[in-house]
Amino acid sequence: MFELLITMLERLGIIVTIAFILTRFRFFRGLIYHDSLNRRQQYFAIVFFGFFGIIGTYSGMSFSTDNLQFNPWAADLASDEAIANSRVIGIVIAGMLGGYKVGIGAGLIAGLHRLTLGGFTALACGLAAIVAGIIAGRFQKKKNNLNLRTAFLVGAIAETVQMMIILLISKPYDQAQTLVEIIGVPMIISNGLGSALFLMVIKNVVSEEEKTGAMLAQKTLRIADQTLAYLRKGINPESARSVCEILHNEVQTSAVAITNQSEILAHVGLGDDHHCSTSPIQTQITRDVLKSGKLVIANDETIHCKEQNCPLGAAVVAPLKLREETIGTLKFYFNSEKEITNVVIELISGLSNLLSNQLEIAEAEKAYQLAKEAEVKALQAQISPHFLFNTMNVITSLIRIDPAKARTLLVSLSHFLRQNLTATTVSMTTLEQELAHVKAYLSIEEARFVEKLKVTYDIEDVALPVNLPPLTLQPIVENAVKHGIKNMDHDCQIHIAIHKGNRSTIVTVSDNGQGMSKERINLLGKQIIDSETGSGIALFNVNRRLTMNFGEDASLRIESKQGEGTRISFAIPQAEE
C-alpha cells in the first residue's frame, strides 16, 4: 500500500505540468475570475478537463486481483483487473471552477473512456466519474473562498465515494473488496493531494500575473503623474524630451523617442548622435505606424535605420492619437528582440493610450481657454459704437462749457477702454479693479443723462481684494442702464453694494427701472434669448464664467418685479487659507 502511494505521488508531476500549461489558456482565466461561463467556454472547459481525466486514467497503474500485482501503465484490462489512477483530479477541478455542467460533462467524457478499457470495475468507475463532477460542483458557488484545504477534501471525498460505488456495483464482491483494501487509502490521499497541488499551481501562476499587472499599473500611474505637467500644453520638442527622459528612466530601455508626423521631436538614449531632435523621420517602420495607426514591433532587419552602425537592435513603435487621428509615434528601442516580452508590449500599448489621452486633455484645456477668451471678447463686443459716439459728443460739447468736466470724462473713458483691453490678457482680476471700471462707465453715463441718473454705493473696503473673472460687474451694471431704466425720464437710480460675509463676498446691483416678467427671469443668465429687446448674452457669459470658476453657488440671482425694478446679485466664495 505504501509503495503504491509513493508511486502515485511521483506521477503527480504530470498533474503539475498540465496545471502550468492550463494557466496559459485564456478560457481558464474565465474559470478563475468569473462566476459563469458562456456556452462556448463551457464546452471548451468540458472537453479540456475531460481529456485531462483521460490522461489521469492512462497515467495510473493496472492492478490484478488474481495475483495482486501492479502493471506500471494502464491499457486494456482483463476481467480481474482495475486501475489505480488520478482521473478524479481533472473532474474535481472542473466542477469546482466551472460548476455542475462542466464537472458532469468532464466526468461523462472521462467516465465513458474508462468504460471502454474494460475490467470488472469499468461501470462503477465510469459512474463514479460523473458523481465526482456533481460533488465538486457543489463547491463552485464558494469559489471566491476556494483554498487548498477545500480542494484536498473534495478530491478525497470524490475518491472515497468512488471506492464505495466499486463496493456496491462491482462483481464479484470479494475482488472489489480486495481492490479497495489495497488501493483505497493511497488513491484517496494522492487524489486529494493532487487536487490541492493542481489548485496551488494555478493560484501561484495567476497570483504572479496579478502582481505583475499591479506593478505595471503602479508604473503607469507614476508615469502619468510625472508626464501630465509637461503634456498639459501640448506636445513640442521641449515637452517631448522631458517625457522621453521620464519613460527612459522608468521603462529601462536602450532609447525612447517621440515623433510627430514628419520629424523627430525628441530622442533620449543610444543613437542620439544621429536620431536628433527636429531631424526628419529616418525609419520606414515609423512611417508605417503613422499610416496604419497600429503598434508595430521591429527587429534589426526591419528597423531600416539610415545609419549602418546604429546600436539600436529592436523597437516597439506605438501610435500617438488625437481624436482618432495618428499625430505622431512613441518609440521604445531595445538591444535585441528577445527583450520585447508580452509584458513590455502591454506596457507600451498602455503608455501609448495614456499619452494620447493626456494630449486629448491638453487639447480640451486649450479649447477651454480659447472659449474663455472668446467669452471676454463677446462681452467687450457689447460696447456699442453708439455709446462711444455719444460719449465723444458729450465730451466735445463740454470742452467749451466745462473744460474741467470734459477732462474728467476723457480720463474716465480712457480708464474704461483700458480695462476692456486688459481683460483679454488676464484670467482673474480684483473686485477693486472691477469697481473702478464700473465707476468709470457710470461717470460717463451720469454725464450723458444730466440730473436723470443717480448712482449710490455701499462698499466695504475689506471685500475689495477678492478675485473674480474680469468683466463680471460692468456688464451687470450696463444691463441695468440699457434695459432697466432706459424708458424713464427722471429719478433713475442704480445702487451697488459689496459686503463681506462669513464665507463669501456678496455683490448686488439694483435699479428702480421697469423690471421684467417671471418668464424672462427664468431664462436670463441661463441661456441666450431671442428677443427684440436684447439677447441676454452678456449676463449669460457672466453667469457661465462665475459658475465655472466658483461653482453653482456663485451663479447670478435675479429678483425683479415689473414696474418696481430689478436686483441682481452673486456670491464669491472666500478662498481657503
Coordinates of C-alpha atoms in Angstrom, one line a residue:
M1 CA 0.0 0.0 0.0
F2 CA 2.8 2.4 0.9
E3 CA 4.7 1.7 -2.3
L4 CA 1.6 2.4 -4.3
L5 CA 1.1 5.7 -2.5
I6 CA 4.7 6.8 -3.3
T7 CA 4.3 5.8 -6.9
M8 CA 1.1 7.7 -7.4
L9 CA 2.6 10.8 -5.7
E10 CA 5.5 10.6 -8.0
R11 CA 3.2 10.7 -11.0
L12 CA 1.5 13.8 -9.7
G13 CA 4.4 15.6 -11.6
I14 CA 2.3 15.1 -14.7
I15 CA -0.6 16.9 -13.0
V16 CA 1.7 19.8 -12.1
T17 CA 2.9 20.1 -15.7
I18 CA -0.6 20.1 -17.1
A19 CA -1.7 22.6 -14.5
F20 CA 1.0 25.0 -15.5
I21 CA 0.1 24.6 -19.2
L22 CA -3.5 25.1 -18.4
T23 CA -2.8 28.6 -17.0
R24 CA -1.7 29.7 -20.4
F25 CA -5.2 29.4 -21.8
R26 CA -7.5 32.4 -21.8
F27 CA -10.6 30.4 -21.1
F28 CA -9.1 29.2 -17.9
R29 CA -8.8 32.7 -16.6
G30 CA -12.6 32.9 -17.1
L31 CA -13.0 30.0 -14.8
I32 CA -10.9 31.7 -12.2
Y33 CA -12.3 35.3 -12.4
H34 CA -15.9 34.9 -13.5
D35 CA -18.9 33.4 -11.8
S36 CA -20.3 32.0 -15.0
L37 CA -19.1 31.0 -18.4
N38 CA -20.7 31.4 -21.8
R39 CA -21.7 28.2 -23.7
R40 CA -18.6 28.2 -25.9
Q41 CA -16.3 28.5 -22.8
Q42 CA -18.2 25.7 -21.1
Y43 CA -17.9 23.3 -24.0
F44 CA -14.2 24.1 -24.2
A45 CA -13.7 23.5 -20.5
I46 CA -15.7 20.2 -20.6
V47 CA -13.5 18.8 -23.4
F48 CA -10.3 20.0 -21.9
F49 CA -10.9 18.6 -18.4
G50 CA -12.5 15.5 -19.9
F51 CA -9.2 14.8 -21.7
F52 CA -7.3 15.7 -18.6
G53 CA -9.3 13.0 -16.8
I54 CA -8.4 10.5 -19.6
I55 CA -4.7 11.4 -19.1
G56 CA -5.2 10.8 -15.4
T57 CA -6.5 7.3 -16.3
Y58 CA -3.6 6.4 -18.5
S59 CA -1.1 7.7 -16.0
G60 CA -2.4 5.2 -13.5
M61 CA -1.3 1.5 -12.9
S62 CA -3.4 -1.5 -13.6
F63 CA -3.9 -4.0 -10.7
S64 CA -4.8 -7.6 -10.9
T65 CA -6.9 -9.0 -8.0
D66 CA -5.8 -12.5 -9.1
N67 CA -2.1 -12.3 -8.4
L68 CA -2.1 -8.9 -6.6
Q69 CA 0.5 -7.4 -9.0
F70 CA 0.7 -3.9 -10.4
N71 CA 1.4 -3.1 -14.0
P72 CA 3.3 0.3 -14.5
W73 CA 0.8 1.6 -17.1
A74 CA -2.9 1.1 -17.7
A75 CA -4.1 -0.3 -21.0
D76 CA -6.8 -2.9 -22.0
L77 CA -7.8 -4.7 -18.8
A78 CA -8.6 -8.3 -18.1
S79 CA -11.8 -9.2 -16.3
D80 CA -10.0 -9.4 -12.9
E81 CA -8.1 -6.1 -13.3
A82 CA -8.7 -2.5 -12.2
I83 CA -6.8 0.8 -12.4
A84 CA -5.2 2.9 -9.6
N85 CA -5.3 6.3 -11.2
S86 CA -5.7 10.1 -10.8
R87 CA -8.7 10.5 -13.1
V88 CA -10.8 12.2 -10.4
I89 CA -8.4 15.2 -10.2
G90 CA -9.4 16.8 -13.5
I91 CA -13.1 16.2 -12.8
V92 CA -12.9 17.7 -9.4
I93 CA -11.1 20.9 -10.6
A94 CA -13.6 21.1 -13.5
G95 CA -16.6 21.0 -11.1
M96 CA -15.1 23.4 -8.5
L97 CA -14.2 26.0 -11.1
G98 CA -16.9 25.6 -13.7
G99 CA -19.8 24.3 -11.8
Y100 CA -22.2 21.3 -12.2
K101 CA -22.4 21.4 -16.0
V102 CA -18.6 21.5 -16.5
G103 CA -18.0 18.9 -13.8
I104 CA -20.6 16.4 -15.1
G105 CA -19.5 17.0 -18.7
A106 CA -15.9 16.3 -17.9
G107 CA -17.0 13.3 -15.8
L108 CA -19.0 11.9 -18.8
I109 CA -16.0 12.1 -21.1
A110 CA -13.6 10.6 -18.6
G111 CA -16.1 8.0 -17.4
L112 CA -17.1 6.8 -20.9
H113 CA -13.4 6.4 -21.8
R114 CA -12.9 4.4 -18.6
L115 CA -15.8 2.2 -19.6
T116 CA -14.1 1.3 -22.9
L117 CA -11.0 0.0 -21.1
G118 CA -12.9 -2.9 -19.5
G119 CA -12.1 -4.6 -16.2
F120 CA -14.6 -5.6 -13.5
T121 CA -14.8 -2.0 -12.2
A122 CA -15.5 -0.3 -15.5
L123 CA -19.1 0.5 -14.9
A124 CA -18.5 1.6 -11.2
C125 CA -15.6 3.8 -12.2
G126 CA -17.5 5.4 -15.1
L127 CA -20.4 6.2 -12.9
A128 CA -18.1 7.5 -10.1
A129 CA -16.5 10.0 -12.5
I130 CA -19.9 11.6 -13.1
V131 CA -20.7 11.6 -9.4
A132 CA -17.3 13.3 -8.7
G133 CA -18.4 16.1 -11.1
I134 CA -21.6 16.6 -9.1
I135 CA -19.8 16.6 -5.8
A136 CA -17.2 19.2 -7.0
G137 CA -19.9 21.4 -8.5
R138 CA -21.4 21.7 -5.0
F139 CA -18.4 23.9 -4.1
Q140 CA -18.4 26.1 -7.2
K141 CA -20.5 28.9 -5.6
K142 CA -17.9 29.2 -2.9
K143 CA -15.2 29.7 -5.5
N144 CA -14.1 33.1 -4.1
N145 CA -13.1 31.4 -0.8
L146 CA -11.7 28.3 -2.5
N147 CA -8.5 27.2 -0.8
L148 CA -6.1 24.2 -0.8
R149 CA -7.8 22.6 2.2
T150 CA -11.1 22.6 0.4
A151 CA -9.6 21.2 -2.8
F152 CA -7.9 18.4 -0.8
L153 CA -11.2 17.5 0.9
V154 CA -13.2 17.5 -2.3
G155 CA -10.7 15.3 -4.1
A156 CA -10.5 12.9 -1.1
I157 CA -14.3 12.8 -0.8
A158 CA -14.8 12.1 -4.5
E159 CA -12.3 9.3 -4.4
T160 CA -13.9 7.9 -1.2
V161 CA -17.3 7.9 -3.0
Q162 CA -15.7 6.0 -5.9
M163 CA -14.5 3.3 -3.6
M164 CA -18.0 3.0 -2.1
I165 CA -19.5 2.7 -5.6
I166 CA -17.0 0.0 -6.5
L167 CA -18.0 -2.0 -3.4
L168 CA -21.7 -1.6 -4.3
I169 CA -21.7 -2.3 -8.0
S170 CA -18.6 -4.3 -9.0
K171 CA -18.8 -8.1 -9.1
P172 CA -17.5 -10.4 -7.7
Y173 CA -17.7 -8.6 -4.4
D174 CA -14.6 -10.4 -2.9
Q175 CA -12.4 -9.0 -5.7
A176 CA -13.9 -5.5 -5.2
Q177 CA -13.2 -5.7 -1.5
T178 CA -9.6 -6.8 -2.1
L179 CA -9.1 -4.0 -4.6
V180 CA -10.5 -1.3 -2.2
E181 CA -8.4 -2.6 0.7
I182 CA -5.2 -2.3 -1.3
I183 CA -5.7 0.9 -3.5
G184 CA -8.4 2.8 -1.5
V185 CA -6.3 4.7 1.0
P186 CA -3.4 5.5 -1.4
M187 CA -5.9 6.8 -4.1
I188 CA -7.9 8.9 -1.5
I189 CA -4.7 10.5 -0.2
S190 CA -2.9 11.0 -3.6
N191 CA -6.0 12.4 -5.4
G192 CA -6.8 14.7 -2.5
L193 CA -3.2 16.0 -2.6
G194 CA -3.3 16.1 -6.4
S195 CA -6.4 18.3 -6.4
A196 CA -4.8 20.7 -3.8
L197 CA -1.5 20.7 -5.8
F198 CA -3.3 21.4 -9.0
L199 CA -5.1 24.4 -7.4
M200 CA -1.9 25.6 -5.7
V201 CA 0.0 25.8 -9.1
I202 CA -2.9 27.6 -10.7
K203 CA -3.2 30.1 -7.8
N204 CA 0.6 30.8 -7.8
V205 CA 0.8 31.5 -11.5
V206 CA -2.3 33.7 -11.5
S207 CA -1.0 35.5 -8.4
E208 CA 2.3 36.2 -10.1
E209 CA 0.4 37.6 -13.1
E210 CA -1.7 39.8 -10.8
K211 CA 1.4 41.1 -9.1
T212 CA 3.0 41.9 -12.5
G213 CA -0.2 43.6 -13.5
A214 CA -0.3 45.6 -10.3
M215 CA 3.4 46.7 -10.8
L216 CA 2.6 47.8 -14.3
A217 CA -0.4 49.7 -13.1
Q218 CA 1.7 51.4 -10.4
K219 CA 4.4 52.3 -13.0
T220 CA 1.8 53.6 -15.4
L221 CA 0.2 55.8 -12.8
R222 CA 3.7 57.1 -11.7
I223 CA 4.5 57.9 -15.4
A224 CA 1.1 59.6 -15.8
D225 CA 1.7 61.8 -12.7
Q226 CA 5.2 62.8 -14.0
T227 CA 4.3 63.4 -17.6
L228 CA 1.0 65.3 -17.2
A229 CA 2.6 68.6 -16.3
Y230 CA 4.7 68.5 -19.5
L231 CA 1.9 67.5 -21.9
R232 CA -0.6 69.9 -20.4
K233 CA 0.3 72.5 -23.0
G234 CA 0.5 70.0 -25.9
I235 CA 3.5 68.3 -27.5
N236 CA 6.6 70.1 -28.7
P237 CA 10.4 69.4 -28.7
E238 CA 10.8 70.6 -25.1
S239 CA 7.9 68.7 -23.6
A240 CA 8.6 65.6 -25.7
R241 CA 12.2 65.5 -24.4
S242 CA 11.1 65.7 -20.8
V243 CA 8.6 62.9 -21.4
C244 CA 11.2 60.7 -23.1
E245 CA 13.6 61.2 -20.2
I246 CA 10.9 60.0 -17.8
L247 CA 10.0 57.0 -19.9
H248 CA 13.6 56.1 -20.4
N249 CA 14.2 56.0 -16.7
E250 CA 11.0 54.2 -15.8
V251 CA 10.9 51.5 -18.5
Q252 CA 14.7 50.9 -18.7
T253 CA 15.1 50.8 -22.4
S254 CA 18.0 51.5 -24.8
A255 CA 16.3 54.6 -26.0
V256 CA 13.0 56.4 -26.2
A257 CA 11.8 58.7 -28.9
I258 CA 8.7 60.7 -29.8
T259 CA 7.9 62.0 -33.3
N260 CA 5.2 64.0 -34.9
Q261 CA 4.1 63.2 -38.5
S262 CA 7.2 64.4 -40.1
E263 CA 10.2 64.8 -37.7
I264 CA 11.7 63.5 -34.5
L265 CA 10.7 65.7 -31.6
A266 CA 13.0 64.1 -29.1
H267 CA 15.3 61.1 -28.7
V268 CA 16.9 60.0 -25.4
G269 CA 19.4 57.2 -25.1
L270 CA 21.5 55.3 -27.5
G271 CA 21.7 56.5 -31.1
D272 CA 21.1 60.2 -30.1
D273 CA 24.1 61.1 -32.3
H274 CA 22.0 60.5 -35.5
H275 CA 18.4 60.3 -34.2
C276 CA 18.4 64.0 -33.5
S277 CA 15.6 66.3 -32.4
T278 CA 13.9 68.2 -35.3
S279 CA 15.6 65.9 -37.9
P280 CA 13.3 64.1 -40.4
I281 CA 11.9 60.7 -39.6
Q282 CA 14.6 58.1 -40.5
T283 CA 12.9 54.7 -40.3
Q284 CA 10.3 53.2 -42.6
I285 CA 8.7 51.4 -39.7
T286 CA 7.8 54.8 -38.1
R287 CA 6.1 55.8 -41.4
D288 CA 4.2 52.6 -41.4
V289 CA 2.8 53.2 -37.9
L290 CA 1.8 56.8 -38.9
K291 CA 0.0 55.4 -41.8
S292 CA -1.7 52.4 -40.1
G293 CA -2.2 53.8 -36.6
K294 CA -1.3 50.4 -35.2
L295 CA 1.5 49.2 -32.8
V296 CA 4.4 47.5 -34.7
I297 CA 7.4 45.5 -33.4
A298 CA 10.7 45.8 -35.4
N299 CA 14.0 43.9 -35.2
D300 CA 17.4 44.9 -36.6
E301 CA 16.4 43.8 -40.1
T302 CA 13.1 45.8 -40.2
I303 CA 14.1 49.0 -38.4
H304 CA 15.9 50.2 -41.6
C305 CA 17.9 53.0 -39.9
K306 CA 19.9 55.0 -42.3
E307 CA 23.0 54.8 -40.0
Q308 CA 24.7 51.4 -40.7
N309 CA 26.3 51.3 -37.2
C310 CA 23.2 52.2 -35.3
P311 CA 23.3 50.4 -31.9
L312 CA 19.5 50.0 -31.7
G313 CA 18.6 46.4 -32.4
A314 CA 14.9 46.2 -31.9
A315 CA 12.0 48.6 -31.3
V316 CA 8.3 48.9 -30.4
V317 CA 6.6 51.7 -32.2
A318 CA 3.2 52.8 -31.0
P319 CA 0.9 55.5 -32.4
L320 CA 0.0 58.7 -30.6
K321 CA -3.5 59.7 -31.5
L322 CA -5.7 62.8 -31.1
R323 CA -9.4 62.4 -31.9
E324 CA -8.7 59.0 -33.5
E325 CA -6.1 60.6 -35.9
T326 CA -2.5 59.5 -35.6
I327 CA -0.4 62.6 -35.0
G328 CA 2.9 61.0 -34.0
T329 CA 4.6 57.9 -32.6
L330 CA 6.1 56.7 -29.3
K331 CA 9.2 54.6 -29.9
F332 CA 10.9 52.3 -27.4
Y333 CA 14.3 50.8 -28.5
F334 CA 15.9 47.7 -27.2
N335 CA 19.2 45.9 -27.7
S336 CA 17.5 42.8 -29.2
E337 CA 14.1 41.5 -29.9
K338 CA 14.4 39.0 -27.0
E339 CA 13.9 41.9 -24.6
I340 CA 10.5 42.6 -26.0
T341 CA 8.2 40.4 -23.9
N342 CA 4.4 40.3 -23.8
V343 CA 4.5 42.3 -20.6
V344 CA 6.7 45.0 -22.3
I345 CA 4.3 45.2 -25.3
E346 CA 1.3 45.5 -22.9
L347 CA 3.0 48.3 -21.0
I348 CA 4.0 50.2 -24.2
S349 CA 0.5 49.9 -25.6
G350 CA -0.9 51.3 -22.3
L351 CA 1.6 54.1 -22.3
S352 CA 0.6 55.0 -25.9
N353 CA -3.0 55.2 -24.9
L354 CA -2.1 57.2 -21.7
L355 CA -0.1 59.8 -23.6
S356 CA -2.8 60.1 -26.3
N357 CA -5.4 60.7 -23.6
Q358 CA -3.2 63.3 -22.0
L359 CA -2.8 65.1 -25.3
E360 CA -6.6 65.0 -25.6
I361 CA -6.9 66.6 -22.2
A362 CA -4.3 69.3 -23.2
E363 CA -6.3 70.0 -26.4
A364 CA -9.6 70.2 -24.4
E365 CA -7.9 72.6 -21.9
K366 CA -6.6 74.7 -24.8
A367 CA -10.1 74.8 -26.3
Y368 CA -11.5 75.8 -22.8
Q369 CA -9.1 78.7 -22.6
L370 CA -9.9 79.8 -26.1
A371 CA -13.6 79.7 -25.2
K372 CA -13.0 81.8 -22.1
E373 CA -11.1 84.4 -24.2
A374 CA -14.0 84.3 -26.7
E375 CA -16.5 85.0 -23.9
V376 CA -14.5 88.0 -22.8
K377 CA -14.3 89.3 -26.3
A378 CA -18.0 88.7 -26.6
L379 CA -18.5 90.8 -23.5
Q380 CA -16.3 93.5 -25.0
A381 CA -18.3 93.5 -28.2
Q382 CA -21.2 94.6 -26.1
I383 CA -19.7 98.1 -26.0
S384 CA -22.0 99.8 -28.5
P385 CA -20.4 102.1 -31.0
H386 CA -23.3 104.4 -30.2
F387 CA -22.0 104.6 -26.6
L388 CA -18.6 105.7 -27.8
F389 CA -20.0 108.2 -30.3
N390 CA -22.4 109.7 -27.7
T391 CA -19.6 109.9 -25.2
M392 CA -17.4 111.7 -27.6
N393 CA -20.2 114.1 -28.4
V394 CA -20.8 114.9 -24.7
I395 CA -17.1 115.5 -24.2
T396 CA -17.0 117.8 -27.3
S397 CA -19.9 119.8 -26.0
L398 CA -18.3 120.1 -22.6
I399 CA -15.0 121.3 -23.9
R400 CA -16.4 124.8 -24.3
I401 CA -18.9 124.8 -21.4
D402 CA -17.0 122.9 -18.7
P403 CA -13.4 122.0 -19.7
A404 CA -12.6 120.5 -16.3
K405 CA -15.5 118.1 -16.6
A406 CA -14.6 117.3 -20.2
R407 CA -11.1 116.3 -18.9
T408 CA -12.6 114.2 -16.2
L409 CA -14.8 112.3 -18.7
L410 CA -11.8 111.8 -21.0
V411 CA -9.9 110.2 -18.1
S412 CA -12.9 108.0 -17.3
L413 CA -13.3 106.9 -20.9
S414 CA -9.6 106.2 -21.1
H415 CA -9.8 104.0 -18.0
F416 CA -12.9 102.3 -19.2
L417 CA -11.3 101.3 -22.6
R418 CA -8.0 100.3 -20.9
Q419 CA -9.8 97.9 -18.6
N420 CA -11.6 96.4 -21.5
L421 CA -8.3 95.7 -23.3
T422 CA -6.7 94.4 -20.0
A423 CA -9.5 91.8 -19.7
T424 CA -8.2 89.9 -22.7
T425 CA -4.8 89.3 -21.1
V426 CA -5.7 88.2 -17.6
S427 CA -7.9 85.4 -16.3
M428 CA -8.6 87.0 -12.9
T429 CA -8.8 90.5 -11.5
T430 CA -9.8 92.1 -8.2
L431 CA -13.2 93.3 -7.2
E432 CA -11.5 96.7 -6.6
Q433 CA -10.4 96.9 -10.2
E434 CA -13.9 95.8 -11.4
L435 CA -15.4 98.5 -9.3
A436 CA -13.1 101.2 -10.7
H437 CA -14.1 100.0 -14.2
V438 CA -17.8 100.3 -13.3
K439 CA -17.3 103.8 -11.8
A440 CA -15.6 105.0 -15.0
Y441 CA -18.5 103.7 -17.0
L442 CA -21.1 105.2 -14.7
S443 CA -19.4 108.6 -14.6
I444 CA -19.8 108.7 -18.4
E445 CA -23.4 107.7 -18.2
E446 CA -24.2 110.3 -15.4
A447 CA -22.7 113.0 -17.6
R448 CA -24.8 111.9 -20.6
F449 CA -28.0 111.8 -18.5
V450 CA -27.7 115.0 -16.5
E451 CA -30.0 115.1 -13.4
K452 CA -31.6 111.9 -14.7
L453 CA -29.3 109.1 -13.3
K454 CA -28.2 108.8 -9.7
V455 CA -25.7 106.2 -8.6
T456 CA -25.2 105.2 -5.0
Y457 CA -22.6 102.9 -3.5
D458 CA -22.5 100.8 -0.3
I459 CA -19.0 99.4 -0.3
E460 CA -17.0 97.6 2.4
D461 CA -13.3 98.1 1.6
V462 CA -12.3 94.8 3.3
A463 CA -14.2 93.0 0.5
L464 CA -12.4 94.6 -2.5
P465 CA -9.2 92.4 -2.7
V466 CA -11.3 89.3 -3.6
N467 CA -10.5 87.8 -7.0
L468 CA -13.1 87.2 -9.8
P469 CA -13.1 86.9 -13.6
P470 CA -12.7 90.2 -15.5
L471 CA -15.7 92.0 -16.9
T472 CA -18.1 90.4 -14.4
L473 CA -19.6 93.5 -12.7
Q474 CA -19.6 96.0 -15.5
P475 CA -22.0 94.0 -17.8
I476 CA -24.5 93.7 -15.0
V477 CA -24.4 97.5 -14.4
E478 CA -24.6 98.2 -18.1
N479 CA -27.6 95.8 -18.3
A480 CA -29.4 98.0 -15.6
V481 CA -28.7 101.2 -17.6
K482 CA -29.6 99.9 -21.0
H483 CA -32.6 97.8 -20.1
G484 CA -33.7 98.7 -16.6
I485 CA -34.0 102.5 -16.7
K486 CA -33.9 103.3 -20.4
N487 CA -37.5 104.3 -20.6
M488 CA -37.5 106.5 -17.5
D489 CA -37.4 110.3 -17.8
H490 CA -36.2 111.1 -14.3
D491 CA -35.3 109.7 -10.9
C492 CA -33.3 106.8 -12.3
Q493 CA -31.4 105.1 -9.5
I494 CA -28.7 102.4 -9.5
H495 CA -27.4 101.1 -6.3
I496 CA -24.2 99.0 -6.0
A497 CA -23.5 97.1 -2.7
I498 CA -20.4 95.0 -1.9
H499 CA -20.3 93.3 1.5
K500 CA -18.1 90.6 3.0
G501 CA -19.9 87.7 4.8
N502 CA -18.6 84.8 6.8
R503 CA -18.0 82.6 3.9
S504 CA -18.4 84.7 0.8
T505 CA -18.4 88.2 -0.6
I506 CA -21.9 89.4 -1.8
V507 CA -22.1 91.8 -4.8
T508 CA -25.5 93.4 -5.6
V509 CA -26.6 95.7 -8.4
S510 CA -30.2 97.0 -8.2
D511 CA -32.2 99.6 -10.1
N512 CA -35.7 101.1 -9.9
G513 CA -36.5 100.5 -13.5
Q514 CA -39.2 98.8 -15.4
G515 CA -38.4 95.3 -14.1
M516 CA -39.2 92.1 -16.1
S517 CA -41.6 89.1 -16.2
K518 CA -41.0 85.9 -14.3
E519 CA -40.6 84.0 -17.6
R520 CA -37.7 86.3 -18.6
I521 CA -36.2 86.0 -15.2
N522 CA -36.1 82.2 -15.5
L523 CA -34.2 82.4 -18.8
L524 CA -31.9 85.3 -18.2
G525 CA -28.3 84.2 -17.4
K526 CA -29.1 80.6 -18.2
Q527 CA -29.4 80.8 -22.0
I528 CA -29.2 83.2 -24.9
I529 CA -32.6 84.8 -25.5
D530 CA -34.1 85.5 -28.9
S531 CA -35.7 88.9 -28.2
E532 CA -36.2 92.3 -29.8
T533 CA -35.0 94.0 -26.6
G534 CA -31.8 92.0 -26.3
S535 CA -30.3 88.5 -26.3
G536 CA -29.0 88.4 -22.8
I537 CA -25.6 87.2 -24.0
A538 CA -23.7 89.5 -21.6
L539 CA -25.4 88.1 -18.5
F540 CA -25.2 84.5 -19.9
N541 CA -21.4 84.8 -20.3
V542 CA -21.1 86.4 -16.8
N543 CA -23.1 83.6 -15.2
R544 CA -21.2 80.9 -17.0
R545 CA -17.8 82.2 -16.0
L546 CA -18.9 82.6 -12.4
T547 CA -20.1 79.0 -12.2
M548 CA -17.1 77.6 -14.0
N549 CA -14.7 79.3 -11.6
F550 CA -16.6 79.1 -8.3
G551 CA -19.4 76.6 -8.7
E552 CA -23.2 76.8 -8.8
D553 CA -23.4 78.7 -5.5
A554 CA -21.8 81.7 -7.3
S555 CA -24.4 81.9 -10.1
L556 CA -26.4 85.0 -10.7
R557 CA -29.5 85.5 -8.6
I558 CA -32.1 87.7 -10.2
E559 CA -35.1 89.3 -8.5
S560 CA -37.5 91.6 -10.4
K561 CA -41.0 92.9 -10.4
Q562 CA -42.5 94.7 -13.4
G563 CA -42.7 98.5 -12.6
E564 CA -40.6 98.2 -9.4
G565 CA -37.1 97.4 -10.6
T566 CA -34.5 94.6 -10.7
R567 CA -32.0 93.2 -8.3
I568 CA -29.1 91.1 -9.5
S569 CA -26.6 89.6 -7.0
F570 CA -23.9 86.9 -6.9
A571 CA -21.6 85.5 -4.1
I572 CA -17.9 84.9 -4.5
P573 CA -16.8 82.1 -2.0
Q574 CA -14.0 83.1 0.3
A575 CA -10.7 81.4 -0.5
E576 CA -9.4 78.9 2.0
E577 CA -6.3 80.0 3.9

